[in-house]
XYZ file of C-alpha atoms in Angstrom:
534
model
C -29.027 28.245 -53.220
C -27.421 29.844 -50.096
C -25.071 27.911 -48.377
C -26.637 27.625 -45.025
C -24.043 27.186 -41.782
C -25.523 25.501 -39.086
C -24.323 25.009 -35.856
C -22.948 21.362 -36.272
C -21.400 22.361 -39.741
C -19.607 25.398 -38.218
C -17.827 23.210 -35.189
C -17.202 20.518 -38.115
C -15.524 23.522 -39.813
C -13.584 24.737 -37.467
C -12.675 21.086 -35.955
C -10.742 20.605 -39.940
C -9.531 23.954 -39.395
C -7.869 23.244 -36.091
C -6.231 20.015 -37.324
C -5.104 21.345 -40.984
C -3.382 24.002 -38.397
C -2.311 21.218 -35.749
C -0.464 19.623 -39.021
C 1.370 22.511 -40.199
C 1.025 22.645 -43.754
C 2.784 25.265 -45.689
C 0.632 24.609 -48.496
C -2.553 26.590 -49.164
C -6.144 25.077 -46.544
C -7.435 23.188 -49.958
C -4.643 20.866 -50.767
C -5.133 17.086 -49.980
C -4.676 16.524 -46.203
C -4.290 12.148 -45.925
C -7.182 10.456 -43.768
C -4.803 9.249 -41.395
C -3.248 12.612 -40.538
C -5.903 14.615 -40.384
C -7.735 11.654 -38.168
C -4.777 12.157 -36.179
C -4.691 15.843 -36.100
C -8.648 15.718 -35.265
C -8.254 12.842 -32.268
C -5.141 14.825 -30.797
C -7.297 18.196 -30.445
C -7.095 19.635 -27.250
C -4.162 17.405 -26.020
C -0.539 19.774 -26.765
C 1.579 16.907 -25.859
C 0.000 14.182 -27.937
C -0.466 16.773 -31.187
C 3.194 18.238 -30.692
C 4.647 14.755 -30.754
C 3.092 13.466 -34.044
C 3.496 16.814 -35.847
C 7.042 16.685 -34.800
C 7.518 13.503 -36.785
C 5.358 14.145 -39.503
C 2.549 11.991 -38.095
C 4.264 8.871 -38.940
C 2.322 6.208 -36.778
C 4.145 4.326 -33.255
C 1.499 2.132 -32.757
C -0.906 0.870 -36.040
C 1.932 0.786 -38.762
C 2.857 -2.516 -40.253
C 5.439 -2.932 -37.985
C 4.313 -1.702 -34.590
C 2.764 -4.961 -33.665
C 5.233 -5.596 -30.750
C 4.414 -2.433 -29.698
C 0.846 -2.298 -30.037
C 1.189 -6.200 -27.699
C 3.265 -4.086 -25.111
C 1.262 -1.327 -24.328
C -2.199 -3.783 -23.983
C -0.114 -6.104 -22.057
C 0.600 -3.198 -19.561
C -2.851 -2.432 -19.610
C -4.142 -5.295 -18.670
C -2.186 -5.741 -15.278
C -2.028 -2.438 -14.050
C -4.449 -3.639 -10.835
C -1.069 -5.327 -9.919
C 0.307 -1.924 -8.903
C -2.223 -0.894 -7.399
C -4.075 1.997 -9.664
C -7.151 2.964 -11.203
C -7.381 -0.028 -13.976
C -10.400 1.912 -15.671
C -8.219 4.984 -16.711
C -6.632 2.730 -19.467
C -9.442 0.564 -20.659
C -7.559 -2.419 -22.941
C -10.773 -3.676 -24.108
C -11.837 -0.661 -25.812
C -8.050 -0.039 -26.961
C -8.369 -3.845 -28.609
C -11.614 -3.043 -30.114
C -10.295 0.041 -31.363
C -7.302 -1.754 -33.445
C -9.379 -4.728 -34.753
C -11.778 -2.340 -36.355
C -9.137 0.012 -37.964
C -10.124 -0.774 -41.554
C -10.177 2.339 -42.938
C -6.553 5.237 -42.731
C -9.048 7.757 -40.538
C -10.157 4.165 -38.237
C -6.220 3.676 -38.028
C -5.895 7.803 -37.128
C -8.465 7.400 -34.078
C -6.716 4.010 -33.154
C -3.871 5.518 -32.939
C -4.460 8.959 -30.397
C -6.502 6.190 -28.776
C -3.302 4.357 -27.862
C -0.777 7.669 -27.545
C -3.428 8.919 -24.776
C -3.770 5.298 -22.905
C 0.058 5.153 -22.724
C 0.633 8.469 -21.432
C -1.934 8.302 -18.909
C -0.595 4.906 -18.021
C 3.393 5.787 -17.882
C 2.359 8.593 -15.907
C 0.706 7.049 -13.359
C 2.869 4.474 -13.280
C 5.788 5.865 -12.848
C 5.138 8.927 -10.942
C 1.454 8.348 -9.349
C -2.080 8.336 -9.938
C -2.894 11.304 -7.708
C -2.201 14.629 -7.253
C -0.533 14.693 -3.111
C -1.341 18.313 -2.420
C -4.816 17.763 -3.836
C -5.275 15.041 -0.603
C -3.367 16.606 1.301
C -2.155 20.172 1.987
C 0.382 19.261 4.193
C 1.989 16.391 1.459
C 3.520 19.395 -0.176
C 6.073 17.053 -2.050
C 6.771 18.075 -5.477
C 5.632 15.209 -7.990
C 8.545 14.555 -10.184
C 5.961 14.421 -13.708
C 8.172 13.262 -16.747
C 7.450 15.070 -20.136
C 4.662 13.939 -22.041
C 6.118 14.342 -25.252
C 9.541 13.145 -24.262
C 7.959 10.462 -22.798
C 6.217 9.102 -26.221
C 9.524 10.084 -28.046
C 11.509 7.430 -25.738
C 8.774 5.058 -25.966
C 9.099 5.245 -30.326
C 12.585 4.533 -29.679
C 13.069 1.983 -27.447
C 12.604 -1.683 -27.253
C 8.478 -1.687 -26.446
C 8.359 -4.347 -23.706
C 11.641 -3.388 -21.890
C 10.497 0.498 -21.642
C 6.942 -0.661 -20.122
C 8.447 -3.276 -17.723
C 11.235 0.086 -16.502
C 8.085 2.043 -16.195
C 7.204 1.283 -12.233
C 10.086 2.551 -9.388
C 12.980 0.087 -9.579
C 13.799 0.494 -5.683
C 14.027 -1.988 -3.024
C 10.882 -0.512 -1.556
C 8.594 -0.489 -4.505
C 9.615 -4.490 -5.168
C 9.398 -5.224 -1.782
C 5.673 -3.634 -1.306
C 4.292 -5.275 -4.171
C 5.833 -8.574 -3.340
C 3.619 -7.951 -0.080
C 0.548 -6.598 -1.730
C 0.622 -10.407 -4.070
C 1.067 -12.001 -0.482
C -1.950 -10.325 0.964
C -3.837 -10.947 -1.674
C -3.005 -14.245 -1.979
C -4.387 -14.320 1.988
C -7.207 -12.869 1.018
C -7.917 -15.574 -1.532
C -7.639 -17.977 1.394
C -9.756 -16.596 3.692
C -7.663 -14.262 5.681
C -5.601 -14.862 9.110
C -8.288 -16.246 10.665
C -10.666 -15.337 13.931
C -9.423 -12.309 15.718
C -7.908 -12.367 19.475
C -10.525 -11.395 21.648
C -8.086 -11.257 25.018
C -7.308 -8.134 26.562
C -3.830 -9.426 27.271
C -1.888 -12.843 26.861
C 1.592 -13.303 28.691
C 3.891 -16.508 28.556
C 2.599 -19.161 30.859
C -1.000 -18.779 29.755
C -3.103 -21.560 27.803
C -6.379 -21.758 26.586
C -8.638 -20.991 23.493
C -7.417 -17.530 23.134
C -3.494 -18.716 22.997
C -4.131 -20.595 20.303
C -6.101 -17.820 18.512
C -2.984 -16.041 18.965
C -0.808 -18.306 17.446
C -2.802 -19.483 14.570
C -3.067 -15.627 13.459
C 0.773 -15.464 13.625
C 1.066 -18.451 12.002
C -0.824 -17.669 9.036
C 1.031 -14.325 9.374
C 3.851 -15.723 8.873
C 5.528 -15.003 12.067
C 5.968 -18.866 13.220
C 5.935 -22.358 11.959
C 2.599 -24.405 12.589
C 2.276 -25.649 15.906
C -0.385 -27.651 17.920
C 0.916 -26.250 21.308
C -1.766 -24.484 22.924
C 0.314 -22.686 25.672
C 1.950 -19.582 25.175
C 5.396 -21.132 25.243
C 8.932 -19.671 24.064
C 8.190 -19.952 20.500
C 5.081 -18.338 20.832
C 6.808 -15.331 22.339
C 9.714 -14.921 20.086
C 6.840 -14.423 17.353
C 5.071 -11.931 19.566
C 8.182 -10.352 19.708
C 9.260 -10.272 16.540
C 5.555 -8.981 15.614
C 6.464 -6.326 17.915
C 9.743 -5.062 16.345
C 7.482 -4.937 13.317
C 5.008 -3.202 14.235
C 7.062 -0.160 16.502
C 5.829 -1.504 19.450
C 7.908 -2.351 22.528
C 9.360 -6.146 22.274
C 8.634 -7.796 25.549
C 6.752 -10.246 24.246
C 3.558 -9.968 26.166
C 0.692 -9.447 24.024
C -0.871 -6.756 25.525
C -4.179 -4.217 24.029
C -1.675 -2.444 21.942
C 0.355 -5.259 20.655
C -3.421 -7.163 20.151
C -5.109 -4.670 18.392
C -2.599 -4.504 15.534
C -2.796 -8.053 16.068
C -6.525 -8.015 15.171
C -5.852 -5.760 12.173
C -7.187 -7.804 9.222
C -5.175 -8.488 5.884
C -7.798 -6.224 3.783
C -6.414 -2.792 5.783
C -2.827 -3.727 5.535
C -3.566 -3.949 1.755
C -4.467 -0.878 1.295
C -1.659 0.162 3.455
C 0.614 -0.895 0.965
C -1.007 -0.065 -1.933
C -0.641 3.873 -0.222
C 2.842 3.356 0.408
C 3.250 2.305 -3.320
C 1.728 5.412 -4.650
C 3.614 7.157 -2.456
C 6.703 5.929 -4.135
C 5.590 6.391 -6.995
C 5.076 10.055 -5.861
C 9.232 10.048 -4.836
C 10.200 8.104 -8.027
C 13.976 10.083 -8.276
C 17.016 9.063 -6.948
C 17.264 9.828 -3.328
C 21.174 10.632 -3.533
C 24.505 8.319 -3.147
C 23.778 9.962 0.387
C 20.768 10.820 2.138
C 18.929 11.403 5.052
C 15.111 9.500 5.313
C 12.843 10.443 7.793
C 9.927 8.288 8.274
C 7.241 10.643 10.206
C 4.874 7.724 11.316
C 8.047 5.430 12.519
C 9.485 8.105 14.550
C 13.192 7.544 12.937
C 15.989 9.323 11.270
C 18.713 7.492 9.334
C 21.847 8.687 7.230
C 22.098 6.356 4.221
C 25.187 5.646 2.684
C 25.002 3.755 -0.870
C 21.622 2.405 0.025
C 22.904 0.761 3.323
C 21.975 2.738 6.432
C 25.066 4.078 8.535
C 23.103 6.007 11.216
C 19.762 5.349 13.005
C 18.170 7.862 15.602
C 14.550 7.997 17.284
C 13.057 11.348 16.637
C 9.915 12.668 18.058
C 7.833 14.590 15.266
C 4.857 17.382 14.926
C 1.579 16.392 17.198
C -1.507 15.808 15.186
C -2.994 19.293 15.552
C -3.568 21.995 13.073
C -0.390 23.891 12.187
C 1.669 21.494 14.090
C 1.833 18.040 11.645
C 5.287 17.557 10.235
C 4.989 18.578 6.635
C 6.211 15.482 4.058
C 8.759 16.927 1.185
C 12.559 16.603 0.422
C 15.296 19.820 0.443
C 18.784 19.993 1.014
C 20.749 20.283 4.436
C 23.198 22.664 4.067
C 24.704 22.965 7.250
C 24.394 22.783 10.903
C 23.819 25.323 13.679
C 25.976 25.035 17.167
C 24.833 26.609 19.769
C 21.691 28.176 18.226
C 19.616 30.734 18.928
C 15.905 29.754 19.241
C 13.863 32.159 16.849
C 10.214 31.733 18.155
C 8.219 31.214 14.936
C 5.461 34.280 15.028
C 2.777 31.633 15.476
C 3.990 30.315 18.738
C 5.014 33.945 20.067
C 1.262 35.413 19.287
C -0.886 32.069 19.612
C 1.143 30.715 22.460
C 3.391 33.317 24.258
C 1.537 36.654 23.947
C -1.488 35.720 26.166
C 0.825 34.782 28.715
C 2.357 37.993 28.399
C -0.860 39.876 28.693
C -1.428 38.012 31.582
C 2.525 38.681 33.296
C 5.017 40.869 31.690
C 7.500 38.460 33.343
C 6.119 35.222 32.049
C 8.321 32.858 29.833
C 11.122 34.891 31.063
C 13.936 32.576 29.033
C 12.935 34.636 26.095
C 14.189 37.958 24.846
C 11.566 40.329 23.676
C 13.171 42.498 20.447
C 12.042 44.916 17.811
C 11.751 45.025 14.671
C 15.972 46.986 14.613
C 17.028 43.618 16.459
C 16.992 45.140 19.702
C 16.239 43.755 23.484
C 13.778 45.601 24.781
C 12.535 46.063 28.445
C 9.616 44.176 29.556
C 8.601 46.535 31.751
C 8.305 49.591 28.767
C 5.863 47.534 26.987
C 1.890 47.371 27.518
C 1.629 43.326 25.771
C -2.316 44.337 26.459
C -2.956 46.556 23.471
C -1.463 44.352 21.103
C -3.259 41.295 19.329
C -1.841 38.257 17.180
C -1.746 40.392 13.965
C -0.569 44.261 15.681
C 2.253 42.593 17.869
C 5.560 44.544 17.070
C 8.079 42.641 18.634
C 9.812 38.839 18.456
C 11.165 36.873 20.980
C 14.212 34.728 21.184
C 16.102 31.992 23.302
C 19.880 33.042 23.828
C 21.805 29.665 23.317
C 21.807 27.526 26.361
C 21.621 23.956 27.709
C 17.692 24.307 28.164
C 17.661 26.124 24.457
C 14.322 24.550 22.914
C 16.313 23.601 20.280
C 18.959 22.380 22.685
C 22.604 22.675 21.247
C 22.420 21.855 17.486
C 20.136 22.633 14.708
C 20.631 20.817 11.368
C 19.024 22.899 8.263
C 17.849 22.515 5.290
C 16.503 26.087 4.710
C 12.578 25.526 3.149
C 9.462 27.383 3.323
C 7.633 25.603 6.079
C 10.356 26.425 8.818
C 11.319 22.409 9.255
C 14.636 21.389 10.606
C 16.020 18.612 12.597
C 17.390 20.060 15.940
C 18.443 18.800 19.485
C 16.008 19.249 22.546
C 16.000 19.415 26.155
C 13.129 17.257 26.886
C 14.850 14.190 26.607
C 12.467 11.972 28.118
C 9.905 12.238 25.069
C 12.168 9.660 23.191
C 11.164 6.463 25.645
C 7.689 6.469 24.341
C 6.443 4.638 21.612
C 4.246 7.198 20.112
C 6.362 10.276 19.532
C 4.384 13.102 18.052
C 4.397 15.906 20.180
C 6.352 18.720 18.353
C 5.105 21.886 16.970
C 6.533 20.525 13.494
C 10.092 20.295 13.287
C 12.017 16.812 14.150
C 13.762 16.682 17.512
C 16.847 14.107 17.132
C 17.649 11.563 20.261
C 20.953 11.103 19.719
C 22.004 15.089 17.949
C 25.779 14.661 18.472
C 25.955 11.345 17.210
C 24.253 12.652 13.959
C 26.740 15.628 13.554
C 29.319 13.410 14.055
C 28.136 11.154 11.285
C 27.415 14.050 8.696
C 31.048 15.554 9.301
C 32.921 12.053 8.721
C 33.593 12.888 5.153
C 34.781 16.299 5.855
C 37.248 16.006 8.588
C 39.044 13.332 10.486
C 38.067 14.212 13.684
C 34.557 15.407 13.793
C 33.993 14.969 17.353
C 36.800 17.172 18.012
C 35.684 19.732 15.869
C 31.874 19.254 16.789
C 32.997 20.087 20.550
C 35.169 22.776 19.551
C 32.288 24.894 18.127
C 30.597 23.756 21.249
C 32.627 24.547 24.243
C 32.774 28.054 22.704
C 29.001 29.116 23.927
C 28.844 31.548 20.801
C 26.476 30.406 17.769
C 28.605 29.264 15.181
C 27.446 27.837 11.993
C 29.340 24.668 10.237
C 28.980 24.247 6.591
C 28.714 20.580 4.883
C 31.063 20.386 2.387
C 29.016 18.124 0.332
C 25.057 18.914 1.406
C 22.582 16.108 2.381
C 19.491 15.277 0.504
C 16.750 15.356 3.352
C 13.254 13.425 2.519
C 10.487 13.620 4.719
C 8.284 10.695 4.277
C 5.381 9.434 6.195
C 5.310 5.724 5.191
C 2.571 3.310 7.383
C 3.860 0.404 5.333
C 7.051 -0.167 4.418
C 10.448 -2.764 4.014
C 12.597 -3.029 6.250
C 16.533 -3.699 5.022
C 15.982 -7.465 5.110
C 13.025 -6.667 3.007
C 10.070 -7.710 5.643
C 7.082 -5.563 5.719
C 6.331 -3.239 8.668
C 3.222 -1.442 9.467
C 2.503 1.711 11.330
C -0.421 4.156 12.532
C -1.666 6.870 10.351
C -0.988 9.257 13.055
C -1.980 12.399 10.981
C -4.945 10.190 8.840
C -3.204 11.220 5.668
C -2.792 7.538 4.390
C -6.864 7.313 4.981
C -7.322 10.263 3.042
C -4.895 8.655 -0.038
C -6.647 5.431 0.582
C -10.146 7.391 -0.116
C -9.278 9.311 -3.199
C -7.570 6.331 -4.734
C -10.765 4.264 -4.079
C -12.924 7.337 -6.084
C -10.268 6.914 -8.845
C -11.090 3.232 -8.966
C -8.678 1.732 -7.420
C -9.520 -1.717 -5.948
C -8.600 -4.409 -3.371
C -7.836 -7.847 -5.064
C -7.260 -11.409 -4.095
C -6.029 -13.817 -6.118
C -9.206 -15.144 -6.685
C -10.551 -12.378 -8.462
């Protein structure tokens, strides 16, 4: 009788096929294969970094041999709290992991069992460690790159280590990460009680003042945490030193008057902050390298720029950042600053000159007359020889420039860390920008409040007297560029939640809406608020 190949048969063949291959024999297709490898080999199809790893050690088992029990307890114990850090808990599935073990009777039960596992744990330490989601796929503008750890590497360290110390190293062991999820318990925990309580419903409350909306204040900071219970019921000293210290918190200016912009972060409930931090701890996750001995951090949404020195910061500066408009948003990643720029020469970016500058010029040949209009040989050409009509955004020839000068837009120093989105700390004339609270109102790059002060602090280690060299560049008018010696890690982060050095939580606007849009994907992965009554 004809052997008949049906369609089932034929993917069953070439299924065996693919996993006698996966396993490498050098012996001819019809010797014995063992249940357990080839259930391995079959289970690991389609997955490189699972199938490379057990053919590389001769598909010995890490998780249902005889003695893997204290591994097999680690991994499900992992498992089963992951919804403490905040990700997807039905990625990993424990219960069907458990199932999967208890009903391994058979060597090809045991095979399945044990992909089963290799696949939950990589999916796990991955996420774990380095983040659930994909940043650029949120966000074009998070254009961080995701420091992934090898997959197979990964399970080889994992075979080799002691089971519960490797998963308990798994999450970001930084100040930060321990101090968010130290918050995210708290919250929960508040959550589990009810919350803070009714919301203010003044439009402003200043010391002196009683009455039923005084005391709503307080009780909210109170269960806050920002005072001890009270029954006063006038907004009295203590009252404002919480307002105020709410304030410092929160970015907002510490006169402690609550007033609609100190009120309605006030009125914020517990649930949003919680998924605040639960952002800002994937977003850790998503920077989960070291940062260097050195460093500079800019937080985007807290308007500030600090030098750390051995994880203690030695320099603090406000900095006003990219304006929430299209092209314009400060982009989040981490370079290198290589050196600084004295007395530099203001390149106008071919967006501003054509977007911005050119329909000025079409309008006056003598408008923005600070600039320098130059070819494409690097030559300043005459205003009056050129027709700025007949050209359009994509046919203009020329660029324009800004000669160094006090009223330079970049203003007398330019710090760079040379990257594909044109971002750089610089100086600025418009020094007034800096009072405000809200400071987002550059076309992308981070203007510095105190510039000097920050070159001063970067060329410590490389000369005694940096001011004096600093000034020396300076007072010459000529562009002069001053290599660091030893170059600055630079990370651009955009943190609305986050600890402060004495390891309080602060919260901040989602000026651009990209913690929204993390917040959104993370909930269509599964992710979840808790209490700690659920």
């Amino acid at each position: 009788m004809p052997f008949a190949v049906t369609r089932r048969s034929f993917s069953t063949c070439l299924m065996t096929l693919s996993a006698i291959a996966l396993i490498g024999l050098a012996e001819p297709v019809q010797a014995q294969v063992t249940a357990f490898k080839q259930a391995v080999a079959e289970a690991s199809f389609g997955n490189e970094a699972v199938a490379t790893f057990y053919r590389t050690r001769g598909y010995a088992p890490i998780f249902t041999g005889e003695q893997d029990g204290t591994r097999r307890a680690a991994l499900l114990a992992a498992l089963e709290t992951s919804d403490i850090h905040g990700l997807p808990a039905g990625r990993y599935d424990p219960e069907t992991l458990k199932a999967a073990f208890a009903a391994a009777e058979t060597a090809r039960d045991r095979g399945r069992a044990e992909v089963l596992a290799a696949k939950m744990f990589l999916q796990f330490s991955t996420d774990i460690q380095t983040g659930a989601m994909t940043p650029g796929k949120i966000d074009s503008e998070i254009v961080r790159q995701v420091p992934r750890r090898d997959p197979v590497l990964q399970l080889q360290a994992f075979a080799k280590s002691s089971p519960q110390g490797f998963m308990k190293a798994l999450p970001p062991r930084t100040q930060q990460y321990n101090a968010l999820l130290a918050e995210k318990l708290r919250l929960e925990a508040t959550l589990g009680h009810g919350g803070w309580g009714p919301k203010v419903s003044a439009g402003k409350l200043e010391p002196g003042q009683s009455g039923d909306q005084v005391v709503a204040l307080r009780n909210r900071l109170i269960a806050m945490g920002y005072m001890k219970r009270s029954a006063s019921g006038s907004f009295d000293r203590t009252l404002q030193k919480a307002v105020q210290q709410f304030q410092i918190e929160h970015g907002l200016e510490p006169d402690g008057v609550a007033g609609p912009a100190t009120l309605a972060e006030i009125n914020i409930e517990p649930q949003q902050r919680l998924s605040q931090v639960i952002v800002a701890m994937e977003r850790e996750r998503w920077s989960n390298v070291p940062l260097g001995e050195r460093h500079i951090l800019v937080n985007i949404t807290e308007y500030t720029a600090r030098i750390i020195d051995n994880g203690k910061e030695t320099f603090s500066t406000r900095v006003v950042v990219g304006s929430d408009q299209s092209g314009r948003r400060t982009p989040e990643f981490s370079d290198v600053m290589e050196y600084m720029v004295i007395n530099p020469t203001w390149n106008v970016p071919r967006s501003i000159a054509t977007k911005e500058y050119l329909p000025l010029l079409k309008k006056n040949p003598n408008a923005v007359s600070h600039l320098r209009v130059v070819d494409s040989r690097g030559r300043t050409v005459s205003r009056g020889s050129v027709n700025f009509a007949q050209y359009t955004a994509s046919s203009f020839p020329f660029s324009l420039k800004q000669p160094p000068s006090q009223s330079n837009a970049l203003g007398l120093v330019k710090f760079m860390f040379p990257n594909p989105y044109n971002i750089y700390l610089h100086d600025t004339p418009s020094k007034n920008l800096f009072a405000r609270d809200q400071r987002a109102f550059s076309h992308g790059c981070v203007r510095l409040a105190e510039p000097f002060e920050f070159a001063y602090a970067l060329l410590a280690r490389q000369t005694s007297d940096p001011e004096g060299l600093f000034h020396a560049r300076l007072n010459s008018g000529s562009e002069t560029r001053v290599n660091l010696e030893e170059p600055v890690p630079v990370h651009l982060q955009y943190r609305t939640a986050f600890a402060t050095a004495k390891g309080r939580i602060s919260y901040r606007p989602d000026i651009y809406g990209r913690d929204a849009r993390i917040w959104a994907a993370m909930q269509a992965a599964g992710v979840k608020l808790g209490d700690a009554g659920s």
